[in-house]
Amino acid sequence: MGEAGPINVPLYSDGARSHTTHEEFTQLFVGSIDQGTTSTRFIIFDGTGQPVASHQHEFKQHYPQSGWHEHDPQELITSVKICMKKATGKFNDMGHSTEDIRAIGITNQRETTLVWDIETGEYLYNAIVWPDTRTKGMVRDLKEKEKAMGLDLRHMTGLPLSTYPSSVKLMWLLQHVPKVKEAYDAGRLAFGTVDSWLLYNLNGKDRDYFVTDSSNASRTMFMNLHTVKYDDKLLEFFGLDKTKLHLPRIVPSSDSEAYGMMADGPLQGMKIAGCLGDQSAALVGQQGFTPGSAKNTYGTGCFLLYNVGNAPVVSKHGLLATIAYDFGGRRRPVYALEGSVAVAGSGVKFMMNNMGFISHSHKISELAATVEDNGGCVFVTAFSGLFAPYWIDDAKGTIFGITQHTQRGHIARATLEAVCFQTKAILDAMEKDSGHKLQGLAVDGGMCNSDLCMQTQANLIGIPVDRPVMRETTALGAAIAAGFAVGIWTEFDELKAINQKDRTIFTPNVGLEESAKMFKKWTRAVQMCKGWLDPDENGGDF
């Protein structure tokens, strides 16, 4: 952030305003818990949006069967506490006081499903992680049920029936884990996504803070997207009795009272004031506050969000509709169209861990650069089926175009390109749904560190790709939500200068005809990768 001179911003939650300089902003701090799919981070930002201290902790991934993906719920809590302790220690070593941290925000992996006993706080099964596909057979049956009942779940929830949302994961748990069914029958079963599990535990298992924000609630298929409330018809469709099931209370993403405070640790008593699902947080962190703004996060998966304003747009072209954020007060919820790619950074890890092509994930670009192009290889990375805009559950990962001349570099390049092709398909669908062509795309996440990948992306979509220097935009979004709640900022205009310095713009350097030819080949490969799972195969279902 440049020295733009004094900016009038609020410093106090009672509405008092102070003529605050850039230098004074650097002495205002907000903490951010970023609980992701493979690791947890705690980052302390100053009032200009710059990270001051941070710590990251990776935790174990559990794959008990093909298509299954789980986390240890206690390890999620432990990872958060480790990160907070380590980052706060670094912050103190720099001469700062923890009392200078005004509030904490939380952002989390979405759809991941947890269940616990509301009376004891004991978790009843591992967390089922968002890419898990054990519910394929169940989803097929539910689609038939939806058709027979004449329902339109996509219109009600913004989501299609798939293995993706939390609802089908909870159904699986009730049908296959006796402890879960026993707790449900006894009226003690608590269901939550990762945000609810963290908040419940960080508040010392205080049931007053058994809550979720609306961006996370919109990923469960239990919440009506139009009313922003749990819907009895939806609960009934999934066979759930709300008198037996404890659901977290839905609250705004930014709220100074709803989320409680830290019950213990170095930040004991610190207010938790903001919460956003990770992709919503990234949109906020990229200042995507106006309709038509968009961001793409290249993480374990790849998620593109497009701000559509204060009314939901239910996609006709295979996208999800979701709540982007809800900053409460007199503001109405803001909605987004979303496209999800299941495999992005996880494809790079596959090349490293499973195939041994590279020793470190950042080496993928170097390997891809050893060849001029993909050598005719197209890699459809459908490890968990294909998400938006295709929604092909029975696709499997498939490499086309291999010859005796194919080298590792060609496959590495095809791995990066797979993410770019799917992003292009999502953007095309967004343009059809919204009626507007995007002018640019803000990017973040680990894979955007690759210049080769980002240049390929710009070439395929034909518009500039805008990459910030500080790429912890997901954590920054949660910090912004918390900062709004305690009065550090009150208007989105006050955030315009945050994280804007020295951004890199990738502009297309190939013709439209060449990019169209590449995309046509990708589209053909997608059609050819269908149907690998026969109807009588269960793919890991019981």
Short mmCIF file of N, CA and C in Angstrom, two decimals, residues 394-451:
data_model
loop_
_atom_site.label_atom_id
_atom_site.label_comp_id
_atom_site.label_asym_id
_atom_site.label_seq_id
_atom_site.Cartn_x
_atom_site.Cartn_y
_atom_site.Cartn_z
N ASP A 394 -19.02 -40.09 -13.07
CA ASP A 394 -18.41 -41.36 -13.45
C ASP A 394 -17.16 -41.20 -14.31
N ALA A 395 -16.63 -39.97 -14.40
CA ALA A 395 -15.36 -39.76 -15.11
C ALA A 395 -14.20 -40.22 -14.23
N LYS A 396 -13.13 -40.64 -14.89
CA LYS A 396 -11.90 -40.98 -14.19
C LYS A 396 -10.74 -40.24 -14.85
N GLY A 397 -9.67 -40.05 -14.09
CA GLY A 397 -8.50 -39.38 -14.64
C GLY A 397 -7.96 -40.11 -15.85
N THR A 398 -7.75 -39.36 -16.94
CA THR A 398 -7.37 -39.98 -18.22
C THR A 398 -6.39 -39.09 -18.96
N ILE A 399 -5.30 -39.68 -19.45
CA ILE A 399 -4.35 -38.94 -20.28
C ILE A 399 -4.50 -39.41 -21.72
N PHE A 400 -4.76 -38.46 -22.60
CA PHE A 400 -4.89 -38.76 -24.03
C PHE A 400 -3.68 -38.24 -24.78
N GLY A 401 -3.36 -38.89 -25.90
CA GLY A 401 -2.33 -38.37 -26.80
C GLY A 401 -0.92 -38.83 -26.49
N ILE A 402 -0.75 -39.84 -25.66
CA ILE A 402 0.59 -40.33 -25.34
C ILE A 402 1.16 -41.11 -26.54
N THR A 403 2.39 -40.80 -26.88
CA THR A 403 3.12 -41.53 -27.93
C THR A 403 4.48 -41.92 -27.38
N GLN A 404 5.29 -42.60 -28.21
CA GLN A 404 6.63 -42.98 -27.75
C GLN A 404 7.54 -41.76 -27.57
N HIS A 405 7.12 -40.63 -28.06
CA HIS A 405 7.91 -39.40 -27.91
C HIS A 405 7.51 -38.58 -26.69
N THR A 406 6.46 -39.01 -25.99
CA THR A 406 5.99 -38.26 -24.82
C THR A 406 7.03 -38.26 -23.71
N GLN A 407 7.30 -37.09 -23.16
CA GLN A 407 8.25 -36.93 -22.05
C GLN A 407 7.50 -36.47 -20.79
N ARG A 408 8.22 -36.53 -19.68
CA ARG A 408 7.61 -36.09 -18.42
C ARG A 408 7.18 -34.64 -18.50
N GLY A 409 7.94 -33.82 -19.21
CA GLY A 409 7.60 -32.40 -19.34
C GLY A 409 6.25 -32.19 -20.01
N HIS A 410 5.93 -33.04 -20.99
CA HIS A 410 4.65 -32.92 -21.66
C HIS A 410 3.49 -33.19 -20.69
N ILE A 411 3.66 -34.21 -19.86
CA ILE A 411 2.61 -34.56 -18.92
C ILE A 411 2.52 -33.51 -17.81
N ALA A 412 3.66 -32.96 -17.39
CA ALA A 412 3.65 -31.88 -16.41
C ALA A 412 2.90 -30.67 -16.95
N ARG A 413 3.16 -30.34 -18.21
CA ARG A 413 2.48 -29.19 -18.82
C ARG A 413 0.98 -29.48 -18.93
N ALA A 414 0.65 -30.70 -19.32
CA ALA A 414 -0.76 -31.06 -19.45
C ALA A 414 -1.48 -31.01 -18.09
N THR A 415 -0.74 -31.29 -17.01
CA THR A 415 -1.32 -31.22 -15.66
C THR A 415 -1.70 -29.78 -15.32
N LEU A 416 -0.80 -28.84 -15.61
CA LEU A 416 -1.10 -27.42 -15.38
C LEU A 416 -2.23 -26.95 -16.29
N GLU A 417 -2.19 -27.37 -17.53
CA GLU A 417 -3.19 -26.93 -18.49
C GLU A 417 -4.59 -27.41 -18.14
N ALA A 418 -4.69 -28.59 -17.49
CA ALA A 418 -6.00 -29.12 -17.13
C ALA A 418 -6.78 -28.14 -16.28
N VAL A 419 -6.10 -27.49 -15.34
CA VAL A 419 -6.74 -26.50 -14.48
C VAL A 419 -7.18 -25.29 -15.30
N CYS A 420 -6.35 -24.86 -16.22
CA CYS A 420 -6.64 -23.69 -17.05
C CYS A 420 -7.81 -23.96 -17.99
N PHE A 421 -7.87 -25.16 -18.56
CA PHE A 421 -8.98 -25.51 -19.44
C PHE A 421 -10.31 -25.49 -18.67
N GLN A 422 -10.32 -26.07 -17.48
CA GLN A 422 -11.56 -26.11 -16.70
C GLN A 422 -11.98 -24.72 -16.26
N THR A 423 -11.01 -23.87 -15.94
CA THR A 423 -11.32 -22.48 -15.60
C THR A 423 -11.95 -21.77 -16.79
N LYS A 424 -11.43 -22.00 -17.98
CA LYS A 424 -11.99 -21.44 -19.20
C LYS A 424 -13.45 -21.89 -19.38
N ALA A 425 -13.73 -23.17 -19.14
CA ALA A 425 -15.10 -23.69 -19.29
C ALA A 425 -16.04 -23.01 -18.29
N ILE A 426 -15.54 -22.79 -17.08
CA ILE A 426 -16.36 -22.14 -16.05
C ILE A 426 -16.63 -20.68 -16.42
N LEU A 427 -15.62 -19.97 -16.88
CA LEU A 427 -15.81 -18.57 -17.28
C LEU A 427 -16.80 -18.44 -18.43
N ASP A 428 -16.72 -19.36 -19.37
CA ASP A 428 -17.69 -19.34 -20.48
C ASP A 428 -19.11 -19.51 -19.95
N ALA A 429 -19.29 -20.41 -18.99
CA ALA A 429 -20.61 -20.63 -18.40
C ALA A 429 -21.08 -19.40 -17.63
N MET A 430 -20.16 -18.74 -16.92
CA MET A 430 -20.52 -17.54 -16.17
C MET A 430 -20.99 -16.41 -17.08
N GLU A 431 -20.33 -16.29 -18.21
CA GLU A 431 -20.73 -15.26 -19.17
C GLU A 431 -22.14 -15.53 -19.68
N LYS A 432 -22.48 -16.80 -19.91
CA LYS A 432 -23.82 -17.14 -20.39
C LYS A 432 -24.86 -16.87 -19.32
N ASP A 433 -24.56 -17.22 -18.07
CA ASP A 433 -25.53 -17.01 -16.99
C ASP A 433 -25.72 -15.53 -16.67
N SER A 434 -24.63 -14.78 -16.65
CA SER A 434 -24.70 -13.37 -16.23
C SER A 434 -25.00 -12.42 -17.37
N GLY A 435 -24.71 -12.84 -18.60
CA GLY A 435 -24.89 -11.96 -19.74
C GLY A 435 -23.80 -10.92 -19.88
N HIS A 436 -22.72 -11.06 -19.11
CA HIS A 436 -21.62 -10.10 -19.16
C HIS A 436 -20.29 -10.82 -19.35
N LYS A 437 -19.41 -10.24 -20.12
CA LYS A 437 -18.06 -10.79 -20.31
C LYS A 437 -17.13 -10.16 -19.29
N LEU A 438 -16.41 -10.99 -18.58
CA LEU A 438 -15.43 -10.49 -17.63
C LEU A 438 -14.32 -9.73 -18.34
N GLN A 439 -13.83 -8.70 -17.67
CA GLN A 439 -12.74 -7.92 -18.23
C GLN A 439 -11.37 -8.36 -17.69
N GLY A 440 -11.37 -9.04 -16.55
CA GLY A 440 -10.13 -9.48 -15.94
C GLY A 440 -10.42 -10.50 -14.86
N LEU A 441 -9.40 -11.21 -14.44
CA LEU A 441 -9.55 -12.26 -13.44
C LEU A 441 -8.47 -12.11 -12.37
N ALA A 442 -8.87 -11.88 -11.11
CA ALA A 442 -7.93 -11.84 -9.99
C ALA A 442 -7.64 -13.26 -9.53
N VAL A 443 -6.38 -13.57 -9.26
CA VAL A 443 -6.01 -14.94 -8.93
C VAL A 443 -5.21 -14.99 -7.63
N ASP A 444 -5.30 -16.15 -6.96
CA ASP A 444 -4.50 -16.41 -5.76
C ASP A 444 -4.39 -17.91 -5.59
N GLY A 445 -3.75 -18.34 -4.51
CA GLY A 445 -3.54 -19.77 -4.28
C GLY A 445 -2.18 -20.22 -4.79
N GLY A 446 -1.76 -21.39 -4.33
CA GLY A 446 -0.40 -21.87 -4.58
C GLY A 446 -0.02 -21.99 -6.04
N MET A 447 -0.92 -22.49 -6.89
CA MET A 447 -0.55 -22.70 -8.28
C MET A 447 -0.37 -21.40 -9.06
N CYS A 448 -0.91 -20.29 -8.53
CA CYS A 448 -0.75 -19.04 -9.27
C CYS A 448 0.68 -18.52 -9.16
N ASN A 449 1.51 -19.16 -8.33
CA ASN A 449 2.94 -18.82 -8.30
C ASN A 449 3.63 -19.16 -9.61
N SER A 450 3.04 -20.06 -10.38
CA SER A 450 3.62 -20.49 -11.65
C SER A 450 3.32 -19.48 -12.75
N ASP A 451 4.35 -18.77 -13.22
CA ASP A 451 4.16 -17.83 -14.33
C ASP A 451 3.65 -18.57 -15.57
#
